[in-house]
Short mmCIF file of C-alpha atoms and ligand atoms in Angstrom, two decimals:
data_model
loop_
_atom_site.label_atom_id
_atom_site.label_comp_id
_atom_site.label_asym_id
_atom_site.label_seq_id
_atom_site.Cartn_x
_atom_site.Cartn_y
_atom_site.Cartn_z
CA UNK A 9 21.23 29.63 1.88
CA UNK A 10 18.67 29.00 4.49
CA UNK A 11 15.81 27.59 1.89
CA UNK A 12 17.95 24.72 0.86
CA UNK A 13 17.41 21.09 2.99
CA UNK A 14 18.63 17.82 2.67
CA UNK A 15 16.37 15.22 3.75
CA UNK A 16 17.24 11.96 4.77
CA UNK A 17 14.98 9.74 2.69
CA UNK A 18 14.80 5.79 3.19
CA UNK A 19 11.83 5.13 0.90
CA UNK A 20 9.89 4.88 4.11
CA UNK A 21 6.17 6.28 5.26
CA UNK A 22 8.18 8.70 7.72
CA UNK A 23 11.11 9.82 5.47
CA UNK A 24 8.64 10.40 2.06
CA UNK A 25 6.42 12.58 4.40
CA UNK A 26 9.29 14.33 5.24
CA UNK A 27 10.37 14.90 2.18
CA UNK A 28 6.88 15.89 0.86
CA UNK A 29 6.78 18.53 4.14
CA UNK A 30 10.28 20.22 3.15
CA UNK A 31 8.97 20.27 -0.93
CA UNK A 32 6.36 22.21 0.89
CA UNK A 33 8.66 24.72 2.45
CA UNK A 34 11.68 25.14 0.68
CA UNK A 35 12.73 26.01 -2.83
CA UNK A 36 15.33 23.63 -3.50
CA UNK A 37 15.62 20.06 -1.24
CA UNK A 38 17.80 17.21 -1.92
CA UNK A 39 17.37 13.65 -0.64
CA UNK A 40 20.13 11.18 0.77
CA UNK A 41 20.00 7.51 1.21
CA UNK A 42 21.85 4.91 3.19
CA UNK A 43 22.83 1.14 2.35
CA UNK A 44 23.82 -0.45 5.14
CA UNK A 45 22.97 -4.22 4.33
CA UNK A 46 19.97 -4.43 5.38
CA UNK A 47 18.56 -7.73 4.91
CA UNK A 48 15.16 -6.09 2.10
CA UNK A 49 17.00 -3.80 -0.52
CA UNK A 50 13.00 -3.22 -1.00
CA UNK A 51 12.25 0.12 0.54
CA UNK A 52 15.83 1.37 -1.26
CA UNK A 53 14.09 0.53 -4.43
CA UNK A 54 10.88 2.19 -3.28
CA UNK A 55 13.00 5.46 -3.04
CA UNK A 56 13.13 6.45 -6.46
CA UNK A 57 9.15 5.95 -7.85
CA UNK A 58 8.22 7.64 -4.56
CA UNK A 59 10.54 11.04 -5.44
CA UNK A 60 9.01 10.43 -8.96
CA UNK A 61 5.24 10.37 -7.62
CA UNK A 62 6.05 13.64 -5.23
CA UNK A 63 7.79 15.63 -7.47
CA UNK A 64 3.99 15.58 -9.66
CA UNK A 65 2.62 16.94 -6.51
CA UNK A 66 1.63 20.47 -6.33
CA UNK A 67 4.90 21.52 -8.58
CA UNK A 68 7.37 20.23 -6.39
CA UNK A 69 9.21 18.53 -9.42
CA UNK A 70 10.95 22.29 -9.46
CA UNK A 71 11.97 22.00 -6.11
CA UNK A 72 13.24 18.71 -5.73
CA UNK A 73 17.33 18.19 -6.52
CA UNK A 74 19.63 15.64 -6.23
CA UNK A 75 19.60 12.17 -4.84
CA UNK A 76 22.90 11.11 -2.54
CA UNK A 77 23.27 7.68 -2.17
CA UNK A 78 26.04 6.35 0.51
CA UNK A 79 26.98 3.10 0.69
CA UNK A 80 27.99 1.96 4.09
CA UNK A 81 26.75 -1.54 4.14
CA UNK A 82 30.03 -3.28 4.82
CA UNK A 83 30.48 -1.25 7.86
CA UNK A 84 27.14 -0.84 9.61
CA UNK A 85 26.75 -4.80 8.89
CA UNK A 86 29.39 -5.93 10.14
CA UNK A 87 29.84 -4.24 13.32
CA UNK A 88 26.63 -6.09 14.80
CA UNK A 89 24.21 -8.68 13.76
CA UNK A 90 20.62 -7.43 13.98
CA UNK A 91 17.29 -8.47 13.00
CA UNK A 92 17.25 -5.66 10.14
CA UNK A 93 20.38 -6.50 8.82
CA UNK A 94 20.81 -10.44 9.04
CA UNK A 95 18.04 -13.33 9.14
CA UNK A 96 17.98 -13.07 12.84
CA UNK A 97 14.45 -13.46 14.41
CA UNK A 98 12.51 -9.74 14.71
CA UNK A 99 11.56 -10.03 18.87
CA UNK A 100 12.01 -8.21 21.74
CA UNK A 101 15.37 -8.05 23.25
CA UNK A 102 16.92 -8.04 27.27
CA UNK A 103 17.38 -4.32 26.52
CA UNK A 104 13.83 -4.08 25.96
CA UNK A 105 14.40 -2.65 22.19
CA UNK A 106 13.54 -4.86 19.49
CA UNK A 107 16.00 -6.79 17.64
CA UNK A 108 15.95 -4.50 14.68
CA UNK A 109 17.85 -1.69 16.67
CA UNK A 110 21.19 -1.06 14.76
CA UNK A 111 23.30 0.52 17.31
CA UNK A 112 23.92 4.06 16.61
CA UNK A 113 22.70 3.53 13.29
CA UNK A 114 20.72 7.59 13.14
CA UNK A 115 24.13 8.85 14.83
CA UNK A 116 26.11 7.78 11.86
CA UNK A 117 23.19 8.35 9.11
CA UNK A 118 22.99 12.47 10.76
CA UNK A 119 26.69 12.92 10.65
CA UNK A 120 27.04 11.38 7.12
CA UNK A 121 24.15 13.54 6.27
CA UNK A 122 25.77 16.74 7.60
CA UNK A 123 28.73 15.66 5.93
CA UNK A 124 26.91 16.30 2.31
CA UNK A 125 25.14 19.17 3.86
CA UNK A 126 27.99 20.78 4.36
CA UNK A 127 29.38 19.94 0.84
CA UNK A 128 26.27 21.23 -0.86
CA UNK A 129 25.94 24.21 0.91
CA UNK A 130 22.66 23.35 2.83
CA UNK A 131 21.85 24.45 6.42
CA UNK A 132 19.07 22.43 7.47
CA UNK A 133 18.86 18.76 7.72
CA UNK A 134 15.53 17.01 7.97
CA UNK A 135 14.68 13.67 9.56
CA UNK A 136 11.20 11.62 10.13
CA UNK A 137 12.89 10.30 13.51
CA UNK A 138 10.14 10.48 16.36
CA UNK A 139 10.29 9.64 19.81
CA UNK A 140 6.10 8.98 19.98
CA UNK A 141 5.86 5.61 19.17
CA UNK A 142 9.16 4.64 17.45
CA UNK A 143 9.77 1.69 19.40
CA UNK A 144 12.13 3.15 21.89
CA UNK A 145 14.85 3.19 19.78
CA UNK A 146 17.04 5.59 21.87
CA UNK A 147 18.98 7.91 18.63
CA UNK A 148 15.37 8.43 17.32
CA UNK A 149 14.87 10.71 20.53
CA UNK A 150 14.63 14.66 20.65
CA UNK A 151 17.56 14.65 23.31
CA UNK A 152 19.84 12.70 20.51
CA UNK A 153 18.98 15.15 17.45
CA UNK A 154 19.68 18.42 19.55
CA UNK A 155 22.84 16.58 20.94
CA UNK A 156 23.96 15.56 17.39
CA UNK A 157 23.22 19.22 16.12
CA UNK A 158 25.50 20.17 18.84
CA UNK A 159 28.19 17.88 18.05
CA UNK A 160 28.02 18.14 14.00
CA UNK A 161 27.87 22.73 14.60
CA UNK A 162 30.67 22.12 16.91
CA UNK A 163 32.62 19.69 14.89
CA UNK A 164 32.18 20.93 11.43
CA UNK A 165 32.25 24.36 12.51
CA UNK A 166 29.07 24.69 10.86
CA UNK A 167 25.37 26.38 11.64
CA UNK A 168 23.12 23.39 10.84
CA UNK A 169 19.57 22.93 12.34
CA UNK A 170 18.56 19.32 12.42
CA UNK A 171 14.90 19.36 11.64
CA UNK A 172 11.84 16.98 12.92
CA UNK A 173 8.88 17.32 11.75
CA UNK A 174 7.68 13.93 13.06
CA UNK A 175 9.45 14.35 16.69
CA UNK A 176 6.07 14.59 18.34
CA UNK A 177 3.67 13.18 16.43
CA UNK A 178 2.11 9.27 15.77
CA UNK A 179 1.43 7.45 13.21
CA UNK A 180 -2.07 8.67 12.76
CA UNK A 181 -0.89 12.20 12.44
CA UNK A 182 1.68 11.23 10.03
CA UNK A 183 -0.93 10.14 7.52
CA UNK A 184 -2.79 13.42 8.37
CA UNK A 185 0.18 15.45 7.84
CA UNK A 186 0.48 14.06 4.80
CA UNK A 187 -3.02 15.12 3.44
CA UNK A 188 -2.70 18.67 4.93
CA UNK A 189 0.68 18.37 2.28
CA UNK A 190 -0.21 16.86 -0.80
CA UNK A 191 -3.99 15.63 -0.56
CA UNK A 192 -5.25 12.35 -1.05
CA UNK A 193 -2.39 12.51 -4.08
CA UNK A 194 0.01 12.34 -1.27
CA UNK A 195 -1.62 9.72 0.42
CA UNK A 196 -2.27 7.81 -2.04
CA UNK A 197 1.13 7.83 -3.05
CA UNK A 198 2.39 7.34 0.73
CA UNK A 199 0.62 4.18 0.76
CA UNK A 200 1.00 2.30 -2.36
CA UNK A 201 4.68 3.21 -2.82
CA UNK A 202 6.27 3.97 0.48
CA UNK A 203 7.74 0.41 2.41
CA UNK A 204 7.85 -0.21 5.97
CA UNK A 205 7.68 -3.53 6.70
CA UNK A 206 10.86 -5.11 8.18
CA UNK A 207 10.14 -8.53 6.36
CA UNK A 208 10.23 -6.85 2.90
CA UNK A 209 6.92 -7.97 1.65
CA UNK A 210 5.87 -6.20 -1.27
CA UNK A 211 2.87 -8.45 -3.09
CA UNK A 212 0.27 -8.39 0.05
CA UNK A 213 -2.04 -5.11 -0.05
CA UNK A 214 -3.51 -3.63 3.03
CA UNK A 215 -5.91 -0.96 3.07
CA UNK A 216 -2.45 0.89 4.87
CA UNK A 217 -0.44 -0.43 2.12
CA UNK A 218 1.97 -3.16 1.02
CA UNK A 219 3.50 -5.71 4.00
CA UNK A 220 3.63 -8.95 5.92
CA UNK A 221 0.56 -7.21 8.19
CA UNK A 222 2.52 -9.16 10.99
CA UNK A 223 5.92 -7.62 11.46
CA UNK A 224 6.53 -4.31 14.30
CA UNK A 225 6.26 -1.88 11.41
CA UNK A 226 3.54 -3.37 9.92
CA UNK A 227 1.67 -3.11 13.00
CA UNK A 228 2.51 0.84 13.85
CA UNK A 229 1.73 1.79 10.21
CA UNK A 230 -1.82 -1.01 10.32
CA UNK A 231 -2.54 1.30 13.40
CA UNK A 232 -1.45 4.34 12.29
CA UNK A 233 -4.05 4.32 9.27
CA UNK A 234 -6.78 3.17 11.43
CA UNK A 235 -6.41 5.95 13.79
CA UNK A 236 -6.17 8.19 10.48
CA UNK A 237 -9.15 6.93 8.76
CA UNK A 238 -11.43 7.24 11.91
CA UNK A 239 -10.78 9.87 12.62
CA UNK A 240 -10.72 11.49 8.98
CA UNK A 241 -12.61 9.52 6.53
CA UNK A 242 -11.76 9.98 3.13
CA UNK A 243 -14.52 12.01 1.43
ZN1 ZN B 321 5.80 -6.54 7.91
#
């Protein structure tokens, strides 16, 4: 069935506005999750009251279906140290990416995602990776998805489309996406109970929401809402 989707759903800003823009499009969507040790199990539990909050959004609660849950944390954790998943300082590396890159990490996430796609009988496959002002991180880039929708067709023998909404757009226009989906509900939601901060810090609010306010995700989402509230003032 082509109005079935399985979005991949951290508990983030990016991921819950995906998941709010496929409750917008398609009758049934499910969400999957990934623990891969990192260092805040904080936005994992922000997954579950954010799918609560949406699904009292404009009926969605019909729509919305099952929550997958992998656990990969052994795996992902141990292959490399990083700055998301040990106590290693957040900076910028030699590579020029910033210590938080997991190698590979949205390679293995799509393919485990596919994986349950294919299981539940759902064609289309929905991420909140974007190549605008993601940090760089090279498997967040348009290239990668339409490579890895390549490789999972190929390998699974399968006819899934890998879907972006947020491929091309920033932070700002994430927020504004959100109100075009949901209204200030949305919003609202988005930004008390959606997590970004790397440093886990969930007792400091920001007009943008909870966070250390110091952190590389802090400071994209900080500036994201700025750009959104200049530029659309609440009424
Ligand atoms: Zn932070």
């Amino acid at each position: 069935m082509t109005d079935r989707a399985l979005v991949l759903f951290s508990g983030g800003q990016d991921s819950g506005t995906c998941l709010a823009w496929a409750l917008d499009r398609y009758a049934h969507v499910e969400t999957v999750g990934f623990a891969y040790g990192q260092r805040h199990a904080v936005e994992l539990a922000c997954r579950e009251p954010l799918r609560a909050a949406l699904a009292g959004i404009n009926g969605w609660g019909a729509r919305l279906g099952q929550d997958h849950m992998v656990e990969m944390g052994a795996s992902l954790a141990g292959i490399g140290e990083t700055a998301l998943t040990s106590d290693a300082e957040i900076r910028m590396t030699q590579s020029g990416l910033p210590s938080t890159f997991v190698p590979g990490r949205n390679l293995l996430f799509l393919t485990y995602a596919a994986a349950i796609a294919y299981r539940r009988g759902i064609k289309r496959v929905v991420t909140g990776v974007c190549e605008t002002d993601y940090s760089g991180y090279p498997d967040c880039r348009d290239d990668t998805v339409k490579a890895m929708q390549l490789a999972l067709n190929l390998g699974m023998e399968a006819r899934f489309v890998l879907e972006t909404p947020l491929m091309w757009i920033d932070k700002a226009a994430t927020w504004a996406l959100a109100r075009a989906l949901g209204g200030e509900v949305l919003v609202e939601a988005l930004r008390l109970q959606s997590h970004s901060c790397y440093r886990g810090e969930r007792k400091i609010l920001h007009p943008w929401g909870y966070g250390c306010g110091a952190c590389p995700a802090c400071d994209l989402r900080a500036e994201g809402w700025r750009g959104f509230t200049a530029a659309a003032p609440a009424d």
